[in-house]
């Protein structure tokens, strides 16, 4: 439903105060003007630069500099002027752009409250257009909040065709779908700039130029980061079971039905086992953008700013669907939920609750990948079913996985693949990479470079052991699939299993005393 349709319904139902959250006030005003023309309603517009513009009185008195006079730009006078438009046979609307800046004045708050009361009687309506929702407590129950949605793919395609008018400037088919996916989440103004920039640079509209501009756009608010690396599953040794699961879930046909869309995965492992790299590679494998959400950036210094940041971040993520969203080391972000009431007046708890609701109820095609190094710090409700499709444990790589990882990084750093390798029973993928990088940096053999690498399985052996004990029987095995069963560090994962009561090969004959 468009903004004009929603406004028309609420005005017909006589809601005298409406707050429209929009980042495109010009487009919202255009929709309102068309609506008023069709309904034969009167529309007045006020902003701080142009002042009050009444219907049929476009030529307002100006100062010598060309700006509106003080009487015109006075918001209090504008609110009172709406009564002059009242008509028993029609409706009158006053649209006020960025009016939230003036609602800290008690005189204006009182004038707005009086206008709302009178508006119910004479069908005069106050519509605030603002990028944020900042309603004084005295008026909270009086305003109804509407959202001005970002343009959908159909509107973006129409905009692209209006800009790329020459032959072959706008591709068709699958490439056009990629361009629309890249432009999703942009405002009309931003999309117009992205299409134009692509035409100037390459002579045609391409997805790559749009992604570049989109990454810069996300940096403005700092809530999300758009990852545009070149990671692929081929660069990630092992983890075959979880790779297959994600590809099958995300490429399954018929995902237009929101009930059948995948939710995401929770990855648990010691540091350096490839969780973050898997999330980044997943976007490239499925042709989706990878959004990185740093929960710490959502925390604001002002009352209510954290909750507003959370709503904005979720709105951006949903608007960029289909996408992959990664929350890295989520236990550090949500570790203080239990004591939030004493430490931060409940801000973290409210933020966490909003995330839980979104994870459970979202219908957008967003695949969430959360990584965690210490599951004991996470509230149990975070990882329950229907918030994630599965919880996977990424163990230290086995013999076969380590061999694949060595081959990847030996080729990456240009090292001799036939040279002797160090004892690597406790190495993670990050430690194998570090060994190869140090060998190339210091120009020494791998065995010598390994002297500078101390595996996390030794420096934090107790933590790794606790993590394995917790994951045993609770998580899925990221390498071989099925329920994870604890193995000791350096296990081959394919050796003979010794049953309880069966003597091992190094057990001596029974000794009697």
Tab-separated table of C-alpha atoms in Angstrom:
chain	number	residue	atom	x	y	z
A	1	UNK	CA	0.000	0.000	0.000
A	2	UNK	CA	1.399	3.400	-0.996
A	3	UNK	CA	1.813	6.342	1.345
A	4	UNK	CA	-1.008	8.275	-0.325
A	5	UNK	CA	-3.381	5.327	0.099
A	6	UNK	CA	-2.574	5.015	3.805
A	7	UNK	CA	-2.890	8.753	4.337
A	8	UNK	CA	-6.216	8.797	2.511
A	9	UNK	CA	-7.586	6.039	4.748
A	10	UNK	CA	-6.525	7.710	7.990
A	11	UNK	CA	-7.784	11.133	6.925
A	12	UNK	CA	-11.115	9.635	5.918
A	13	UNK	CA	-11.210	8.041	9.387
A	14	UNK	CA	-10.488	11.494	10.903
A	15	UNK	CA	-7.061	11.004	12.525
A	16	UNK	CA	-6.159	14.701	13.032
A	17	UNK	CA	-2.409	14.182	13.696
A	18	UNK	CA	-0.204	11.961	11.530
A	19	UNK	CA	3.565	11.537	11.733
A	20	UNK	CA	5.198	10.271	8.517
A	21	UNK	CA	8.727	8.925	8.968
A	22	UNK	CA	10.472	9.569	5.659
A	23	UNK	CA	13.921	10.234	4.246
A	24	UNK	CA	12.345	11.617	1.058
A	25	UNK	CA	10.061	14.524	2.056
A	26	UNK	CA	9.885	15.840	-1.506
A	27	UNK	CA	8.552	12.540	-2.818
A	28	UNK	CA	6.127	12.267	0.111
A	29	UNK	CA	4.829	15.776	-0.612
A	30	UNK	CA	4.352	14.878	-4.275
A	31	UNK	CA	2.242	11.878	-3.275
A	32	UNK	CA	0.223	14.017	-0.880
A	33	UNK	CA	-0.345	16.656	-3.580
A	34	UNK	CA	-1.684	14.048	-5.995
A	35	UNK	CA	-3.906	12.607	-3.274
A	36	UNK	CA	-5.340	16.008	-2.394
A	37	UNK	CA	-5.939	16.824	-6.059
A	38	UNK	CA	-7.854	13.564	-6.550
A	39	UNK	CA	-9.877	13.995	-3.338
A	40	UNK	CA	-10.428	17.764	-3.787
A	41	UNK	CA	-8.747	18.477	-0.459
A	42	UNK	CA	-6.723	21.592	0.355
A	43	UNK	CA	-2.984	21.185	1.098
A	44	UNK	CA	-0.715	23.719	2.818
A	45	UNK	CA	3.021	23.100	3.252
A	46	UNK	CA	5.454	24.579	5.780
A	47	UNK	CA	9.220	24.316	6.117
A	48	UNK	CA	11.798	26.555	7.715
A	49	UNK	CA	13.243	27.804	4.412
A	50	UNK	CA	10.103	28.477	2.349
A	51	UNK	CA	7.765	29.225	5.220
A	52	UNK	CA	4.022	28.612	4.950
A	53	UNK	CA	2.717	27.978	1.433
A	54	UNK	CA	-1.067	28.111	1.232
A	55	UNK	CA	-3.061	26.756	-1.717
A	56	UNK	CA	-3.609	29.458	-4.333
A	57	UNK	CA	-1.049	31.736	-2.611
A	58	UNK	CA	2.222	30.367	-3.964
A	59	UNK	CA	3.775	33.843	-4.262
A	60	UNK	CA	4.442	34.549	-0.624
A	61	UNK	CA	6.081	37.837	0.446
A	62	UNK	CA	9.880	37.516	0.456
A	63	UNK	CA	12.677	39.489	2.051
A	64	UNK	CA	15.353	41.273	0.054
A	65	UNK	CA	17.503	38.119	0.140
A	66	UNK	CA	14.743	35.981	-1.386
A	67	UNK	CA	13.878	34.134	1.816
A	68	UNK	CA	10.443	34.036	3.391
A	69	UNK	CA	9.551	36.686	5.930
A	70	UNK	CA	9.708	35.994	9.663
A	71	UNK	CA	5.940	35.774	9.910
A	72	UNK	CA	5.866	33.067	7.279
A	73	UNK	CA	8.559	30.874	8.818
A	74	UNK	CA	7.100	31.047	12.334
A	75	UNK	CA	5.861	27.460	13.015
A	76	UNK	CA	3.423	28.702	15.661
A	77	UNK	CA	1.744	31.002	13.143
A	78	UNK	CA	1.628	28.194	10.588
A	79	UNK	CA	-0.212	25.897	13.009
A	80	UNK	CA	-2.791	28.580	13.730
A	81	UNK	CA	-3.217	29.372	10.031
A	82	UNK	CA	-4.574	25.896	9.237
A	83	UNK	CA	-7.917	26.936	10.712
A	84	UNK	CA	-8.373	29.410	7.862
A	85	UNK	CA	-8.517	26.456	5.449
A	86	UNK	CA	-11.351	24.719	7.274
A	87	UNK	CA	-14.300	23.828	5.064
A	88	UNK	CA	-17.343	21.822	6.187
A	89	UNK	CA	-17.536	20.126	2.791
A	90	UNK	CA	-13.875	19.125	2.491
A	91	UNK	CA	-10.675	18.403	4.382
A	92	UNK	CA	-7.602	20.613	4.832
A	93	UNK	CA	-4.075	19.336	5.465
A	94	UNK	CA	-1.006	21.130	6.788
A	95	UNK	CA	2.240	19.262	6.002
A	96	UNK	CA	5.189	20.379	8.148
A	97	UNK	CA	8.663	19.278	7.028
A	98	UNK	CA	11.277	18.483	9.721
A	99	UNK	CA	8.917	19.871	12.357
A	100	UNK	CA	10.465	17.635	15.038
A	101	UNK	CA	13.143	20.307	15.550
A	102	UNK	CA	10.557	22.657	17.087
A	103	UNK	CA	8.662	20.297	19.372
A	104	UNK	CA	10.813	21.099	22.401
A	105	UNK	CA	8.942	24.388	22.822
A	106	UNK	CA	6.026	24.300	25.305
A	107	UNK	CA	4.141	26.963	23.309
A	108	UNK	CA	4.302	24.896	20.124
A	109	UNK	CA	3.366	21.683	21.937
A	110	UNK	CA	0.307	23.411	23.375
A	111	UNK	CA	-0.618	24.861	19.960
A	112	UNK	CA	-0.349	21.428	18.365
A	113	UNK	CA	-2.529	19.891	21.088
A	114	UNK	CA	-5.190	22.579	20.509
A	115	UNK	CA	-5.046	22.082	16.738
A	116	UNK	CA	-5.551	18.342	17.166
A	117	UNK	CA	-8.648	18.983	19.283
A	118	UNK	CA	-10.055	21.453	16.731
A	119	UNK	CA	-9.081	19.200	13.827
A	120	UNK	CA	-11.477	16.517	14.981
A	121	UNK	CA	-14.327	19.011	14.701
A	122	UNK	CA	-13.562	20.836	11.445
A	123	UNK	CA	-11.519	18.163	9.590
A	124	UNK	CA	-8.179	19.963	9.548
A	125	UNK	CA	-5.205	17.626	9.697
A	126	UNK	CA	-1.595	18.080	10.768
A	127	UNK	CA	0.962	15.851	8.982
A	128	UNK	CA	4.596	15.935	10.165
A	129	UNK	CA	7.273	14.747	7.695
A	130	UNK	CA	10.478	13.777	9.501
A	131	UNK	CA	13.294	11.192	9.208
A	132	UNK	CA	12.967	10.383	12.929
A	133	UNK	CA	10.081	9.891	15.323
A	134	UNK	CA	10.524	12.300	18.256
A	135	UNK	CA	7.091	12.965	19.711
A	136	UNK	CA	6.825	14.820	23.046
A	137	UNK	CA	5.256	12.812	25.822
A	138	UNK	CA	2.272	15.211	25.899
A	139	UNK	CA	1.420	14.292	22.280
A	140	UNK	CA	2.408	10.615	22.132
A	141	UNK	CA	-1.188	9.374	22.296
A	142	UNK	CA	-2.379	11.925	19.740
A	143	UNK	CA	-0.094	11.119	16.789
A	144	UNK	CA	-0.331	8.073	14.565
A	145	UNK	CA	3.010	7.088	12.983
A	146	UNK	CA	3.218	5.981	9.346
A	147	UNK	CA	6.316	4.931	7.418
A	148	UNK	CA	7.134	6.131	3.927
A	149	UNK	CA	8.511	2.965	2.364
A	150	UNK	CA	11.630	2.955	0.232
A	151	UNK	CA	11.020	2.336	-3.488
A	152	UNK	CA	10.377	-1.284	-4.462
A	153	UNK	CA	12.056	-3.038	-7.372
A	154	UNK	CA	9.356	-2.021	-9.817
A	155	UNK	CA	9.767	1.657	-8.947
A	156	UNK	CA	13.553	1.346	-9.126
A	157	UNK	CA	13.336	-0.250	-12.573
A	158	UNK	CA	11.084	2.566	-13.801
A	159	UNK	CA	13.574	5.092	-12.455
A	160	UNK	CA	16.477	3.297	-14.143
A	161	UNK	CA	14.653	3.246	-17.478
A	162	UNK	CA	13.926	6.963	-17.213
A	163	UNK	CA	17.673	7.625	-16.835
A	164	UNK	CA	19.144	4.973	-19.151
A	165	UNK	CA	17.193	5.958	-22.254
A	166	UNK	CA	19.701	4.943	-24.927
A	167	UNK	CA	19.946	1.453	-26.406
A	168	UNK	CA	22.037	-1.071	-24.433
A	169	UNK	CA	22.436	1.296	-21.465
A	170	UNK	CA	20.207	-0.884	-19.290
A	171	UNK	CA	20.642	-4.677	-19.556
A	172	UNK	CA	17.792	-7.147	-19.389
A	173	UNK	CA	17.190	-10.558	-17.841
A	174	UNK	CA	19.393	-11.857	-15.026
A	175	UNK	CA	21.738	-8.860	-15.158
A	176	UNK	CA	18.813	-6.479	-14.663
A	177	UNK	CA	17.726	-8.538	-11.642
A	178	UNK	CA	21.221	-8.157	-10.162
A	179	UNK	CA	21.057	-4.388	-10.699
A	180	UNK	CA	17.690	-4.161	-8.943
A	181	UNK	CA	19.022	-6.293	-6.061
A	182	UNK	CA	21.975	-3.918	-5.765
A	183	UNK	CA	19.709	-0.848	-5.749
A	184	UNK	CA	17.274	-2.258	-3.169
A	185	UNK	CA	17.337	-0.228	0.039
A	186	UNK	CA	18.307	3.061	-1.645
A	187	UNK	CA	16.093	6.115	-1.664
A	188	UNK	CA	14.896	7.461	-4.997
A	189	UNK	CA	17.492	10.224	-4.884
A	190	UNK	CA	20.306	7.779	-4.058
A	191	UNK	CA	19.204	5.326	-6.747
A	192	UNK	CA	19.061	8.096	-9.335
A	193	UNK	CA	22.622	9.117	-8.417
A	194	UNK	CA	23.851	5.515	-8.560
A	195	UNK	CA	22.356	4.902	-12.009
A	196	UNK	CA	23.766	8.178	-13.327
A	197	UNK	CA	27.237	7.499	-11.904
A	198	UNK	CA	27.281	4.070	-13.520
A	199	UNK	CA	26.373	5.603	-16.896
A	200	UNK	CA	29.142	8.193	-16.587
A	201	UNK	CA	31.770	5.628	-15.614
A	202	UNK	CA	30.943	2.681	-17.839
A	203	UNK	CA	28.427	3.919	-20.360
A	204	UNK	CA	25.802	1.517	-19.023
A	205	UNK	CA	24.098	0.685	-15.730
A	206	UNK	CA	25.989	-2.032	-13.840
A	207	UNK	CA	25.514	-3.608	-10.426
A	208	UNK	CA	29.148	-3.075	-9.405
A	209	UNK	CA	28.930	0.730	-9.497
A	210	UNK	CA	25.702	0.623	-7.496
A	211	UNK	CA	27.265	-1.622	-4.844
A	212	UNK	CA	30.155	0.820	-4.494
A	213	UNK	CA	27.819	3.748	-3.900
A	214	UNK	CA	25.652	1.643	-1.617
A	215	UNK	CA	28.635	0.778	0.578
A	216	UNK	CA	29.374	4.494	0.934
A	217	UNK	CA	25.729	5.170	1.776
A	218	UNK	CA	25.771	2.658	4.635
A	219	UNK	CA	28.867	4.346	6.083
A	220	UNK	CA	26.893	7.542	6.671
A	221	UNK	CA	25.024	6.190	9.692
A	222	UNK	CA	27.650	3.633	10.726
A	223	UNK	CA	25.054	1.046	11.758
A	224	UNK	CA	25.926	-1.519	9.078
A	225	UNK	CA	28.888	-2.422	6.898
A	226	UNK	CA	28.540	-3.839	3.402
A	227	UNK	CA	31.215	-6.487	2.841
A	228	UNK	CA	32.386	-6.695	-0.767
A	229	UNK	CA	35.309	-9.153	-0.514
A	230	UNK	CA	36.037	-12.004	-2.889
A	231	UNK	CA	35.877	-14.950	-0.483
A	232	UNK	CA	34.555	-18.233	-1.857
A	233	UNK	CA	33.919	-21.650	-0.359
A	234	UNK	CA	36.908	-22.938	-2.322
A	235	UNK	CA	39.114	-20.711	-0.131
A	236	UNK	CA	37.776	-22.353	3.026
A	237	UNK	CA	39.040	-25.842	3.831
A	238	UNK	CA	36.635	-28.326	5.442
A	239	UNK	CA	33.157	-27.461	6.805
A	240	UNK	CA	31.563	-29.481	4.004
A	241	UNK	CA	28.380	-30.312	5.917
A	242	UNK	CA	27.510	-26.711	6.754
A	243	UNK	CA	28.435	-25.504	3.251
A	244	UNK	CA	26.049	-27.999	1.719
A	245	UNK	CA	23.273	-27.138	4.170
A	246	UNK	CA	23.478	-23.386	3.532
A	247	UNK	CA	23.598	-23.722	-0.253
A	248	UNK	CA	20.688	-26.133	-0.302
A	249	UNK	CA	18.572	-23.953	2.006
A	250	UNK	CA	19.281	-20.679	0.203
A	251	UNK	CA	19.000	-21.978	-3.355
A	252	UNK	CA	15.836	-23.980	-2.846
A	253	UNK	CA	13.120	-23.076	-5.309
A	254	UNK	CA	9.841	-21.563	-4.170
A	255	UNK	CA	11.298	-19.133	-1.608
A	256	UNK	CA	8.752	-16.517	-2.644
A	257	UNK	CA	6.628	-17.989	0.159
A	258	UNK	CA	7.824	-16.257	3.369
A	259	UNK	CA	6.896	-19.320	5.440
A	260	UNK	CA	9.457	-21.433	3.563
A	261	UNK	CA	12.390	-19.052	3.712
A	262	UNK	CA	15.483	-20.082	5.704
A	263	UNK	CA	16.149	-18.236	8.963
A	264	UNK	CA	19.892	-18.602	9.431
A	265	UNK	CA	22.543	-20.408	11.466
A	266	UNK	CA	24.376	-19.955	14.753
A	267	UNK	CA	28.069	-20.929	14.586
A	268	UNK	CA	29.883	-21.952	17.754
A	269	UNK	CA	33.628	-22.665	17.855
A	270	UNK	CA	36.990	-21.698	19.328
A	271	UNK	CA	38.573	-18.606	17.725
A	272	UNK	CA	40.172	-18.985	14.301
A	273	UNK	CA	38.160	-21.896	12.929
A	274	UNK	CA	36.600	-20.050	9.966
A	275	UNK	CA	33.198	-18.854	11.227
A	276	UNK	CA	33.489	-15.279	9.954
A	277	UNK	CA	35.076	-16.346	6.673
A	278	UNK	CA	32.203	-18.777	6.078
A	279	UNK	CA	29.634	-15.992	6.536
A	280	UNK	CA	31.490	-13.681	4.134
A	281	UNK	CA	31.942	-16.413	1.520
A	282	UNK	CA	28.284	-17.426	1.767
A	283	UNK	CA	27.121	-14.134	0.271
A	284	UNK	CA	29.401	-14.522	-2.762
A	285	UNK	CA	28.381	-18.148	-3.276
A	286	UNK	CA	24.686	-17.264	-3.348
A	287	UNK	CA	24.963	-13.890	-5.116
A	288	UNK	CA	23.746	-11.915	-2.096
A	289	UNK	CA	25.233	-8.886	-0.336
A	290	UNK	CA	26.794	-9.586	3.050
A	291	UNK	CA	25.847	-7.047	5.719
A	292	UNK	CA	27.938	-6.956	8.891
A	293	UNK	CA	26.067	-5.706	11.950
A	294	UNK	CA	28.213	-4.469	14.834
A	295	UNK	CA	25.794	-4.354	17.752
A	296	UNK	CA	28.113	-1.993	19.622
A	297	UNK	CA	27.483	0.775	17.076
A	298	UNK	CA	23.757	0.673	17.886
A	299	UNK	CA	24.319	1.945	21.413
A	300	UNK	CA	23.484	5.654	21.627
A	301	UNK	CA	24.266	8.239	24.271
A	302	UNK	CA	20.812	9.844	24.336
A	303	UNK	CA	17.633	8.391	25.810
A	304	UNK	CA	15.827	6.395	23.131
A	305	UNK	CA	18.613	6.662	20.547
A	306	UNK	CA	19.632	3.013	20.940
A	307	UNK	CA	16.112	1.779	20.266
A	308	UNK	CA	15.861	4.131	17.256
A	309	UNK	CA	19.170	2.818	15.893
A	310	UNK	CA	17.956	-0.769	16.240
A	311	UNK	CA	14.752	-0.005	14.341
A	312	UNK	CA	16.690	1.776	11.610
A	313	UNK	CA	19.252	-1.026	11.249
A	314	UNK	CA	16.517	-3.671	11.006
A	315	UNK	CA	14.671	-1.562	8.444
A	316	UNK	CA	17.817	-1.274	6.292
A	317	UNK	CA	18.523	-5.007	6.531
A	318	UNK	CA	14.979	-5.899	5.502
A	319	UNK	CA	15.021	-3.416	2.626
A	320	UNK	CA	18.209	-4.964	1.201
A	321	UNK	CA	16.790	-8.487	1.023
A	322	UNK	CA	17.745	-10.944	-0.322
A	323	UNK	CA	20.877	-10.622	1.773
A	324	UNK	CA	23.186	-12.334	4.272
A	325	UNK	CA	23.504	-10.579	7.638
A	326	UNK	CA	26.395	-11.468	9.946
A	327	UNK	CA	26.535	-10.691	13.672
A	328	UNK	CA	30.102	-11.513	14.675
A	329	UNK	CA	30.922	-12.642	18.225
A	330	UNK	CA	27.371	-12.010	19.363
A	331	UNK	CA	28.029	-13.175	22.929
A	332	UNK	CA	30.099	-10.023	23.509
A	333	UNK	CA	27.226	-7.850	22.312
A	334	UNK	CA	24.488	-9.487	24.391
A	335	UNK	CA	26.486	-10.663	27.397
A	336	UNK	CA	25.072	-7.960	29.693
A	337	UNK	CA	21.385	-8.699	29.106
A	338	UNK	CA	20.846	-10.317	32.501
A	339	UNK	CA	22.166	-7.321	34.438
A	340	UNK	CA	20.934	-4.653	32.054
A	341	UNK	CA	18.421	-3.253	34.530
A	342	UNK	CA	21.191	-2.396	37.013
A	343	UNK	CA	23.945	-1.400	34.556
A	344	UNK	CA	22.264	0.596	31.771
A	345	UNK	CA	18.621	1.117	32.796
A	346	UNK	CA	17.509	-1.824	30.657
A	347	UNK	CA	18.740	-0.495	27.287
A	348	UNK	CA	20.597	-3.695	26.372
A	349	UNK	CA	17.628	-5.831	27.419
A	350	UNK	CA	15.230	-3.806	25.269
A	351	UNK	CA	17.611	-3.938	22.310
A	352	UNK	CA	18.013	-7.691	22.748
A	353	UNK	CA	14.246	-8.188	22.959
A	354	UNK	CA	13.725	-6.227	19.746
A	355	UNK	CA	16.279	-8.407	17.987
A	356	UNK	CA	14.621	-11.583	19.234
A	357	UNK	CA	11.251	-10.445	17.907
A	358	UNK	CA	12.740	-9.581	14.521
A	359	UNK	CA	14.621	-12.870	14.279
A	360	UNK	CA	11.480	-14.844	15.021
A	361	UNK	CA	8.867	-12.871	13.053
A	362	UNK	CA	10.701	-11.468	10.036
A	363	UNK	CA	9.388	-12.399	6.598
A	364	UNK	CA	12.144	-10.743	4.552
A	365	UNK	CA	14.586	-13.018	2.703
A	366	UNK	CA	17.522	-12.336	5.042
A	367	UNK	CA	19.814	-15.222	6.042
A	368	UNK	CA	21.250	-14.474	9.487
A	369	UNK	CA	24.680	-15.845	10.436
A	370	UNK	CA	25.663	-15.310	14.081
A	371	UNK	CA	29.062	-16.393	15.380
A	372	UNK	CA	29.932	-17.144	18.978
A	373	UNK	CA	33.045	-18.211	20.915
A	374	UNK	CA	31.427	-18.720	24.330
A	375	UNK	CA	27.861	-20.016	24.352
A	376	UNK	CA	27.604	-19.769	28.148
A	377	UNK	CA	27.393	-15.960	27.917
A	378	UNK	CA	24.361	-16.018	25.612
A	379	UNK	CA	20.791	-16.139	26.973
A	380	UNK	CA	19.209	-19.503	26.090
A	381	UNK	CA	16.333	-17.919	24.159
A	382	UNK	CA	18.754	-16.539	21.551
A	383	UNK	CA	19.499	-19.889	19.931
A	384	UNK	CA	16.118	-21.590	20.085
A	385	UNK	CA	14.353	-23.055	17.042
A	386	UNK	CA	12.687	-20.683	14.560
A	387	UNK	CA	15.256	-18.031	15.348
A	388	UNK	CA	17.924	-20.148	13.679
A	389	UNK	CA	17.538	-23.162	11.427
A	390	UNK	CA	20.390	-24.922	13.210
A	391	UNK	CA	23.216	-24.459	15.706
A	392	UNK	CA	26.523	-25.749	14.318
A	393	UNK	CA	29.758	-26.496	16.142
A	394	UNK	CA	32.932	-25.790	14.168
A	395	UNK	CA	35.642	-27.913	15.747
A	396	UNK	CA	39.391	-27.696	15.231
A	397	UNK	CA	40.098	-29.036	11.734
A	398	UNK	CA	40.869	-32.737	11.379
A	399	UNK	CA	43.686	-34.290	9.307
A	400	UNK	CA	41.810	-34.072	6.003
A	401	UNK	CA	40.638	-30.508	6.642
A	402	UNK	CA	44.121	-29.357	7.723
A	403	UNK	CA	45.593	-30.797	4.539
A	404	UNK	CA	43.131	-28.799	2.440
A	405	UNK	CA	43.812	-25.619	4.431
A	406	UNK	CA	47.596	-26.023	4.031
A	407	UNK	CA	47.193	-26.354	0.264
A	408	UNK	CA	45.070	-23.184	0.093
A	409	UNK	CA	47.509	-20.986	2.012
A	410	UNK	CA	50.687	-22.447	0.534
A	411	UNK	CA	49.350	-21.448	-2.873
A	412	UNK	CA	48.169	-18.060	-1.601
A	413	UNK	CA	51.614	-17.097	-0.227
A	414	UNK	CA	53.601	-18.739	-3.037
A	415	UNK	CA	55.386	-21.316	-0.862
A	416	UNK	CA	56.827	-24.688	-1.857
A	417	UNK	CA	54.018	-27.232	-1.351
A	418	UNK	CA	56.466	-30.146	-1.001
A	419	UNK	CA	58.482	-28.835	1.951
A	420	UNK	CA	58.122	-30.495	5.356
A	421	UNK	CA	55.246	-29.270	7.461
A	422	UNK	CA	55.198	-28.789	11.229
A	423	UNK	CA	53.235	-30.912	13.654
A	424	UNK	CA	49.798	-29.343	13.318
A	425	UNK	CA	47.504	-31.546	15.390
A	426	UNK	CA	46.180	-28.554	17.389
A	427	UNK	CA	46.248	-25.915	14.628
A	428	UNK	CA	43.194	-23.939	13.576
A	429	UNK	CA	42.788	-22.540	10.087
A	430	UNK	CA	43.929	-19.112	11.290
A	431	UNK	CA	47.084	-20.599	12.787
A	432	UNK	CA	47.897	-22.448	9.553
A	433	UNK	CA	47.517	-19.172	7.670
A	434	UNK	CA	49.697	-17.391	10.220
A	435	UNK	CA	52.397	-20.038	9.809
A	436	UNK	CA	52.374	-19.652	6.014
A	437	UNK	CA	52.387	-15.865	6.213
A	438	UNK	CA	55.331	-15.834	8.639
A	439	UNK	CA	57.242	-18.285	6.453
A	440	UNK	CA	56.782	-15.965	3.469
A	441	UNK	CA	57.505	-12.845	5.541
A	442	UNK	CA	60.687	-14.158	7.195
A	443	UNK	CA	61.716	-16.329	4.226
A	444	UNK	CA	62.103	-19.399	6.418
A	445	UNK	CA	60.767	-22.985	6.139
A	446	UNK	CA	57.351	-23.811	7.552
A	447	UNK	CA	58.842	-25.825	10.412
A	448	UNK	CA	60.854	-22.824	11.580
A	449	UNK	CA	57.929	-20.408	11.140
A	450	UNK	CA	55.750	-22.699	13.281
A	451	UNK	CA	57.979	-21.884	16.289
A	452	UNK	CA	56.298	-18.474	16.403
A	453	UNK	CA	52.768	-19.916	16.469
A	454	UNK	CA	51.193	-21.112	19.731
A	455	UNK	CA	47.815	-22.782	19.026
A	456	UNK	CA	44.738	-21.562	20.866
A	457	UNK	CA	44.072	-25.209	21.782
A	458	UNK	CA	47.067	-24.875	24.124
A	459	UNK	CA	46.785	-21.279	25.306
A	460	UNK	CA	43.082	-21.735	26.093
A	461	UNK	CA	42.842	-25.493	26.416
A	462	UNK	CA	40.374	-25.323	29.314
A	463	UNK	CA	38.003	-23.040	27.394
A	464	UNK	CA	38.197	-25.251	24.296
A	465	UNK	CA	37.473	-28.324	26.404
A	466	UNK	CA	34.434	-26.679	28.028
A	467	UNK	CA	33.144	-25.601	24.640
A	468	UNK	CA	33.442	-29.124	23.251
A	469	UNK	CA	31.731	-30.567	26.288
A	470	UNK	CA	28.812	-28.175	25.878
A	471	UNK	CA	28.493	-28.828	22.126
A	472	UNK	CA	28.557	-32.626	22.588
A	473	UNK	CA	25.056	-33.832	21.721
A	474	UNK	CA	23.649	-30.291	21.451
A	475	UNK	CA	25.011	-28.988	18.130
A	476	UNK	CA	25.469	-30.189	14.586
A	477	UNK	CA	28.918	-31.101	13.285
A	478	UNK	CA	30.016	-28.558	10.678
A	479	UNK	CA	32.461	-30.972	9.002
A	480	UNK	CA	30.777	-34.359	8.819
A	481	UNK	CA	27.145	-33.512	9.602
A	482	UNK	CA	24.866	-35.093	12.173
A	483	UNK	CA	25.013	-34.497	15.914
A	484	UNK	CA	28.413	-33.378	17.125
A	485	UNK	CA	30.314	-35.889	19.251
A	486	UNK	CA	33.292	-34.690	21.215
A	487	UNK	CA	36.727	-35.569	19.885
A	488	UNK	CA	40.147	-34.772	21.281
A	489	UNK	CA	42.297	-32.144	19.600
A	490	UNK	CA	44.112	-33.488	16.576
A	491	UNK	CA	41.659	-36.324	15.985
A	492	UNK	CA	41.621	-37.781	12.465
A	493	UNK	CA	37.810	-38.054	12.668
A	494	UNK	CA	37.962	-41.291	10.763
A	495	UNK	CA	39.839	-43.614	13.079
A	496	UNK	CA	38.478	-46.769	14.705
A	497	UNK	CA	36.137	-46.090	17.609
A	498	UNK	CA	36.922	-47.872	20.855
A	499	UNK	CA	33.796	-49.131	22.583
A	500	UNK	CA	33.377	-48.965	26.325
A	501	UNK	CA	34.871	-52.016	27.932
A	502	UNK	CA	36.996	-52.911	24.889
A	503	UNK	CA	40.728	-52.969	25.753
A	504	UNK	CA	42.908	-50.486	23.871
A	505	UNK	CA	45.981	-51.575	21.951
A	506	UNK	CA	48.425	-50.330	24.611
A	507	UNK	CA	46.612	-51.848	27.573
A	508	UNK	CA	48.708	-54.444	29.443
A	509	UNK	CA	47.399	-57.757	30.723
A	510	UNK	CA	45.394	-57.689	33.886
A	511	UNK	CA	47.477	-57.445	37.064
A	512	UNK	CA	46.417	-59.293	40.135
A	513	UNK	CA	47.629	-58.524	43.595
